Every structure is written in structure tokens, then in C-alpha cells.
Coordinates of C-alpha atoms in Angstrom, one line a residue:
X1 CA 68.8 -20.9 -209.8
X2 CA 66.3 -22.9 -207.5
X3 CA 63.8 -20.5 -209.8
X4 CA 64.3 -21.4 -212.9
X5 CA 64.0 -25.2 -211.9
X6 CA 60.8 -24.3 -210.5
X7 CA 59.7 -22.4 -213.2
X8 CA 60.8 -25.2 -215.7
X9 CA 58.6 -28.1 -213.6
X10 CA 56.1 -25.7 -213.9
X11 CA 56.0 -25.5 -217.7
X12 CA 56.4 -29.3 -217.8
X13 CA 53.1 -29.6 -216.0
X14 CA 51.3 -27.2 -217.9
X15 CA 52.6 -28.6 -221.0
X16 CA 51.2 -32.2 -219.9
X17 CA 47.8 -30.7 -219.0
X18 CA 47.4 -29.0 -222.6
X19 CA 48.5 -32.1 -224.5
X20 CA 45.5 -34.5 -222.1
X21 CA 42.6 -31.6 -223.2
X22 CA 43.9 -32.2 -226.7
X23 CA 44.2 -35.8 -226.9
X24 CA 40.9 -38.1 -226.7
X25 CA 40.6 -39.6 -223.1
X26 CA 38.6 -42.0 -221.4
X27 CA 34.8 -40.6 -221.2
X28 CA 33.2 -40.5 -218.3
X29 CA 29.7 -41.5 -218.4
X30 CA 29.2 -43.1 -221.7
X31 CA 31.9 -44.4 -224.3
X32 CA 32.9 -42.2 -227.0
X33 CA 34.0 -43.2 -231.3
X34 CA 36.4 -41.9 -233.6
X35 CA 38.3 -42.7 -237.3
X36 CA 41.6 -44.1 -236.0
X37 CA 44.6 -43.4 -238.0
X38 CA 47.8 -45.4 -237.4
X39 CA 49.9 -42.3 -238.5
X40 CA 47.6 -39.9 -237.8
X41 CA 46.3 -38.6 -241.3
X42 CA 43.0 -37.7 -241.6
X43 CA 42.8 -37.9 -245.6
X44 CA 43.3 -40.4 -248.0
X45 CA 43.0 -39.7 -251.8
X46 CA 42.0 -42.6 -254.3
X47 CA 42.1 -43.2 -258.0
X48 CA 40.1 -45.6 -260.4
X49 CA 42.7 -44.4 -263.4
X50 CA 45.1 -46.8 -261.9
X51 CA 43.1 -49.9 -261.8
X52 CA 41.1 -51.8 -265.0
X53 CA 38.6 -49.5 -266.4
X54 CA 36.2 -52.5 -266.3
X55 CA 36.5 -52.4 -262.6
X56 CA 33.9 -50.1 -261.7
X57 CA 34.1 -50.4 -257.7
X58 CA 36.9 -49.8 -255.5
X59 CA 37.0 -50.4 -251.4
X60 CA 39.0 -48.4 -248.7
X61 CA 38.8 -49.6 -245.8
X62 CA 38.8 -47.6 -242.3
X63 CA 39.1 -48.4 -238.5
X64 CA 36.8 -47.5 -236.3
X65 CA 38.0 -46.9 -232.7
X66 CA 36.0 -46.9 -229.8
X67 CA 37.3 -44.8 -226.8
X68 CA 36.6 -46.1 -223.0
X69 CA 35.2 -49.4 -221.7
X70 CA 34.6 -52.8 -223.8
X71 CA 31.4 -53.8 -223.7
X72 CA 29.9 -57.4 -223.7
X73 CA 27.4 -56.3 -226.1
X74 CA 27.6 -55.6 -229.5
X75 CA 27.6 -51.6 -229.8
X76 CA 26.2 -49.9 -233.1
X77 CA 27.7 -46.8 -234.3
X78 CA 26.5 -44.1 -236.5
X79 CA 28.9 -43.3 -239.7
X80 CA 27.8 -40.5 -241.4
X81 CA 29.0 -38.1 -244.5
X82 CA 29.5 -34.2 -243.0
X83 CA 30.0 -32.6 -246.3
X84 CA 26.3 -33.4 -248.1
X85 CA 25.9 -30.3 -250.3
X86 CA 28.8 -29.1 -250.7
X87 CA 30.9 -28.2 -254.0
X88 CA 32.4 -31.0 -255.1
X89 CA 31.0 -33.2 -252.5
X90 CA 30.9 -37.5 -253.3
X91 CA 27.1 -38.5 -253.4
X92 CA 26.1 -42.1 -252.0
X93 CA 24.5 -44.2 -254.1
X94 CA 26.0 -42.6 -257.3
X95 CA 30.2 -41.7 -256.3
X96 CA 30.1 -44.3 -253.0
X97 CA 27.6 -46.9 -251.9
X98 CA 25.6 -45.3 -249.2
X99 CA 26.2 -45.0 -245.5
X100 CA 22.6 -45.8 -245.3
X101 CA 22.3 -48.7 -247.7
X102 CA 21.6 -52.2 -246.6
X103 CA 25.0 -53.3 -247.4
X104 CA 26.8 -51.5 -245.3
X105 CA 24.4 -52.3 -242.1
X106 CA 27.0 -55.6 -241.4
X107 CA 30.0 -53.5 -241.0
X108 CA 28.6 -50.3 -239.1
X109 CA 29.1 -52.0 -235.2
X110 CA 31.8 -53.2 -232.9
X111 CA 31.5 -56.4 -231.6
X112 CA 31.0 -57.9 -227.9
X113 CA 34.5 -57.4 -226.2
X114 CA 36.4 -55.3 -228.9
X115 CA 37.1 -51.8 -228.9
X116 CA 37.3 -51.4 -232.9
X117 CA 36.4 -52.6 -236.3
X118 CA 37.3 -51.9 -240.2
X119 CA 34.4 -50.5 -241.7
X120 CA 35.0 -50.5 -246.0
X121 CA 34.3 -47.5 -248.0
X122 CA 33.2 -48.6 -251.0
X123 CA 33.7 -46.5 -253.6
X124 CA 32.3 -46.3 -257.5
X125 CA 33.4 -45.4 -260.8
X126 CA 31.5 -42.7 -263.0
X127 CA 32.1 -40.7 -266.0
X128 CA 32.0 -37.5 -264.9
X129 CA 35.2 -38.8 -262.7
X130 CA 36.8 -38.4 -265.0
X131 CA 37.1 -35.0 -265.2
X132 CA 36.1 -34.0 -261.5
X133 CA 37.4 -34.8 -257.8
X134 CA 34.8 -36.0 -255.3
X135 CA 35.4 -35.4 -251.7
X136 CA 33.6 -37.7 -248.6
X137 CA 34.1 -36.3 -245.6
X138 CA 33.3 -38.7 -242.6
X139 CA 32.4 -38.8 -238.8
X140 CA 31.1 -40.6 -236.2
X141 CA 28.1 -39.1 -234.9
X142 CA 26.6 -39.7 -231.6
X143 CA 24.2 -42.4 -230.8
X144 CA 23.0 -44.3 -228.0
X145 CA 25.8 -46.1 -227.2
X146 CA 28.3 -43.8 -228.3
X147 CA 29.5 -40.0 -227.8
X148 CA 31.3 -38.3 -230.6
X149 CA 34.7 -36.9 -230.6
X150 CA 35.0 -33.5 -231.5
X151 CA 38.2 -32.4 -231.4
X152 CA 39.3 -31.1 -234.7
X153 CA 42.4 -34.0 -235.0
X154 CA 40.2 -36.7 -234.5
X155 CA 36.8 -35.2 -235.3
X156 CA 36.3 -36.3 -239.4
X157 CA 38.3 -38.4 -242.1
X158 CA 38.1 -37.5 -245.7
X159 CA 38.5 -39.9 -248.6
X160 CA 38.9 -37.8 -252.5
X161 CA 37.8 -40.5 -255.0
X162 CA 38.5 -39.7 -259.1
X163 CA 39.3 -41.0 -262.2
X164 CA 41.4 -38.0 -263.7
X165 CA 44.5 -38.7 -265.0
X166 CA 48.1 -36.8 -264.2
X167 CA 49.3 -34.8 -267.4
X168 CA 53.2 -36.2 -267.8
X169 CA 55.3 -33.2 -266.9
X170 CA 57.1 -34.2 -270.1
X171 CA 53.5 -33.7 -272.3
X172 CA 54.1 -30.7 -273.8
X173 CA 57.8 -30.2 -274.0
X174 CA 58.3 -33.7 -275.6
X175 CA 55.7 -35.9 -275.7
X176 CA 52.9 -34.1 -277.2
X177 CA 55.0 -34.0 -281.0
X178 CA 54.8 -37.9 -280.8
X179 CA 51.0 -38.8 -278.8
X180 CA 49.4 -35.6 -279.9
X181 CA 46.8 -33.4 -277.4
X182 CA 46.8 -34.8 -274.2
X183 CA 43.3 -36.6 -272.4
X184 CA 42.4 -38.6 -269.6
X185 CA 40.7 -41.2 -271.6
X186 CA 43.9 -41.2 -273.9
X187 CA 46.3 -41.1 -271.1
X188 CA 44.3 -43.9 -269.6
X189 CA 44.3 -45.8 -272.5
X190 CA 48.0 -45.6 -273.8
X191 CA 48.7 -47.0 -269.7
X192 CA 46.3 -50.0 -270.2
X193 CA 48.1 -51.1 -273.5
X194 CA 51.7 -50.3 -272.6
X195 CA 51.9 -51.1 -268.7
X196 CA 53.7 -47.7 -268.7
X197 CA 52.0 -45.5 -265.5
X198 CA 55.1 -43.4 -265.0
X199 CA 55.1 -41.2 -268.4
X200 CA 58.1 -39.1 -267.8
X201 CA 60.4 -41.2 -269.6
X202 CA 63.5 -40.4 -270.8
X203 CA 63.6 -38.9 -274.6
X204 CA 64.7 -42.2 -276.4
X205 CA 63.1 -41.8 -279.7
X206 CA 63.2 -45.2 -281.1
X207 CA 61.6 -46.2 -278.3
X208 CA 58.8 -43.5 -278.5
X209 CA 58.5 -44.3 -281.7
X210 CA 57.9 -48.0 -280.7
X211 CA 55.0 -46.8 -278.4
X212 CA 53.4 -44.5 -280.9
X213 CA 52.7 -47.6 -282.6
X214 CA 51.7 -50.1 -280.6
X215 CA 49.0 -47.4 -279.0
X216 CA 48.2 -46.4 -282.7
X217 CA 47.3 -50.1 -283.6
X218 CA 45.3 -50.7 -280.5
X219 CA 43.1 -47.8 -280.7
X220 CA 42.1 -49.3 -284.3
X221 CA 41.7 -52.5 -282.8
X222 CA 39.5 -51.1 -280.2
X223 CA 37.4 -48.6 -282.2
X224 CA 36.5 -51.7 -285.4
X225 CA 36.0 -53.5 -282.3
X226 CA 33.5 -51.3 -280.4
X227 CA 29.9 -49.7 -281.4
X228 CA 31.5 -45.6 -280.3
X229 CA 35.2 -44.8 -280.8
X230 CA 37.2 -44.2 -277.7
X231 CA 36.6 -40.9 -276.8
X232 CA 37.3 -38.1 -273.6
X233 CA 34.6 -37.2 -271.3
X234 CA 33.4 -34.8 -273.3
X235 CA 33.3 -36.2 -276.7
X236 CA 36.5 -35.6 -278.0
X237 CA 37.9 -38.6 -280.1
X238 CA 41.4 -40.2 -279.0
X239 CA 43.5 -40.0 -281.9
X240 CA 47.1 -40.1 -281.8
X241 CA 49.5 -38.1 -285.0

């Protein structure tokens, strides 16, 4: 059996080697950057529909990790968006303020004697969120004081930013008969004035009822109170039966 306990040490060894050549290391030469995770997930998806709809920015933040040696100096990295172009694809300056932008210029370093730093991702509200997802896809890229990782685990980070609301599972079995069509704007709205987010509730009439009303009566509020009557995206009014 002397065989298969070599044969088993073996596989242990070659095991340990494949996990190192997968894992990032410490670089020899210069120092190398990455998106650090503290469970490992490389996306993170974000909605404006759950906050005020007069707040009109939003910040996630990230970690960036640097990989090898502190430094005594403070070390600049290079933060960049991968997916320019592309369908669906977040714009700076319009869906996120800019990588580029002189706002961000305070965050995009690590400082003398650290190996990382929380860089935030500030995000913005538009109207065509409201009907589309926007995807930002980031990386580290390499610069003079700093190699970038490339190993698929560790090599990009990607933050989906919208506005679009859920449709209730219960919409058009139950609730539709009481709200009406279902919208983002009007899904968004009935939230706002109820506090409700979950909108599977259980099918206690009276208490539907109760709700019909109380959004029936703010939407008049709001559209005596307002130059345009709430509306959807695209230009449907929010009415309720």
C-alpha cells in the first residue's frame, strides 16, 4: 500500500502547486493591484428605486488591494472602466461620475505604508434608468508603480446600477384588479407613499382597499401640485382604477 500513500502525497503537492498559479502572489520585480472582495464576489448590483427619488446620486464604495511590498511613498493606481462600448455599458459623466474626473483624483492612490484604500463609485440617477440596466465593469490597469492582475478571479469587478422597479409576483393574479397596469414610476410611487417595498402581500381586501386610497389621493395631490402629471418613462400617465 506504500503506493498509494505515495501516490496520494503526490496529488497533495500538485494540488498545492495549482491552487499558488491560481491565487495572486507576491510579484517579483514590481508590486502588483487588484479589486479585493472580502467574500470573493466580483459583482455588486445597485438600485436608485429604493432610495428618495430626489436623491439623484448614490456611492459604492470598493477596496483596492495592493499585492507585495508597502511602500513609503504614496503609490498612484490606474482605475479604469473595461466595458466602454458595449451594450448596455454605464457611461461616466452621465450613469457614474468619471474615473477621469477631478473628483475622483483624491481617492485613486494608496498611501505611504498601506497596502489598500476604499475608492467610492459614485453613481447617478437618470431617466432612461428607469427602464434600462447599466453595467461598469472595472480594473486596475498597470502603471508605473503597479502591475495588473490578470487572472480571471481577481482580474475585473462589475457594479449594475438602475432604477427599474420589480413587478410584484402577485401583480397580475391579484393586485392588478385593485392598482391597475403595472409601471416603474407607479410602483415607485405607491412605495414612497405607503413605506410598502415588499408588494407581495397577503390578499386582505380591506386593507387593499385602504391602500388604493391613500395612493389615489396622493397622486391628486401630486399632479394639482406639479406643472406634468406623474408619468412612466415613456409618457404613460400613472392612474390607478
Amino acid at each position: 500500500m506504500k503506493w498509494m500513500k505515495y501516490l496520494y502525497l503526490v496529488s497533495l503537492v500538485v494540488l498545492g502547486i495549482s491552487c499558488e498559479e491560481e491565487m495572486p502572489s507576491m510579484y517579483e520585480g514590481r508590486e502588483a493591484a487588484y479589486i479585493y472582495t472580502s467574500d470573493g464576489s466580483r459583482t455588486k448590483t445597485h438600485s436608485f428605486f429604493i432610495v428618495p427619488e430626489s436623491q439623484v446620486r448614490d456611492t459604492i464604495w470598493i477596496t483596492v488591494q495592493a499585492m507585495g511590498r508597502t511602500s513609503s511613498e504614496k503609490r498612484s493606481f490606474v482605475l479604469t472602466q473595461t466595458n466602454v462600448g458595449q451594450d448596455s455599458a454605464a457611461i461616466g459623466g452621465e450613469h457614474f461620475i468619471a474615473l477621469n474626473d477631478p473628483e475622483m483624483a483624491p481617492y485613486l492612490f494608496i498611501a505611504e505604508d498601506s497596502a489598500q484604500t476604499r475608492v467610492p463609485i459614485i453613481l447617478l440617477r437618470t431617466k432612461d434608468m428607469e427602464l434600462n440596466k447599466y453595467k461598469l465593469v472595472l480594473a486596475i490597469e498597470a502603471n508605473a508603480y503597479f502591475e495588473a492582475i490578470h487572472l480571471p478571479a481577481y482580474a475585473d469587478y462589475t457594479i449594475t446600477t438602475t432604477a427599474v422597479a420589480e413587478k410584484p409576483e402577485k401583480w397580475d393574479t391579484y393586485l392588478k384588479r385593485y392598482f391597475g397596469e403595472w409601471g416603474s414610476r407607479k410602483m415607485k410611487f405607491m412605495t414612497d407613499e405607503t413605506g410598502i417595498i415588499d408588494w407581495n402581500i397577503n390578499p386582505d381586501s380591506q386593507y387593499t382597499i385602504y391602500l388604493v386610497a391613500k395612493c389615489k389621493n396622493a397622486l391628486n395631490e401630486y399632479n394639482e401640485t406639479h406643472e406634468e402629471k406623474l408619468a412612466e418613462a415613456d409618457g404613460t400617465l400613472v392612474e390607478f382604477p
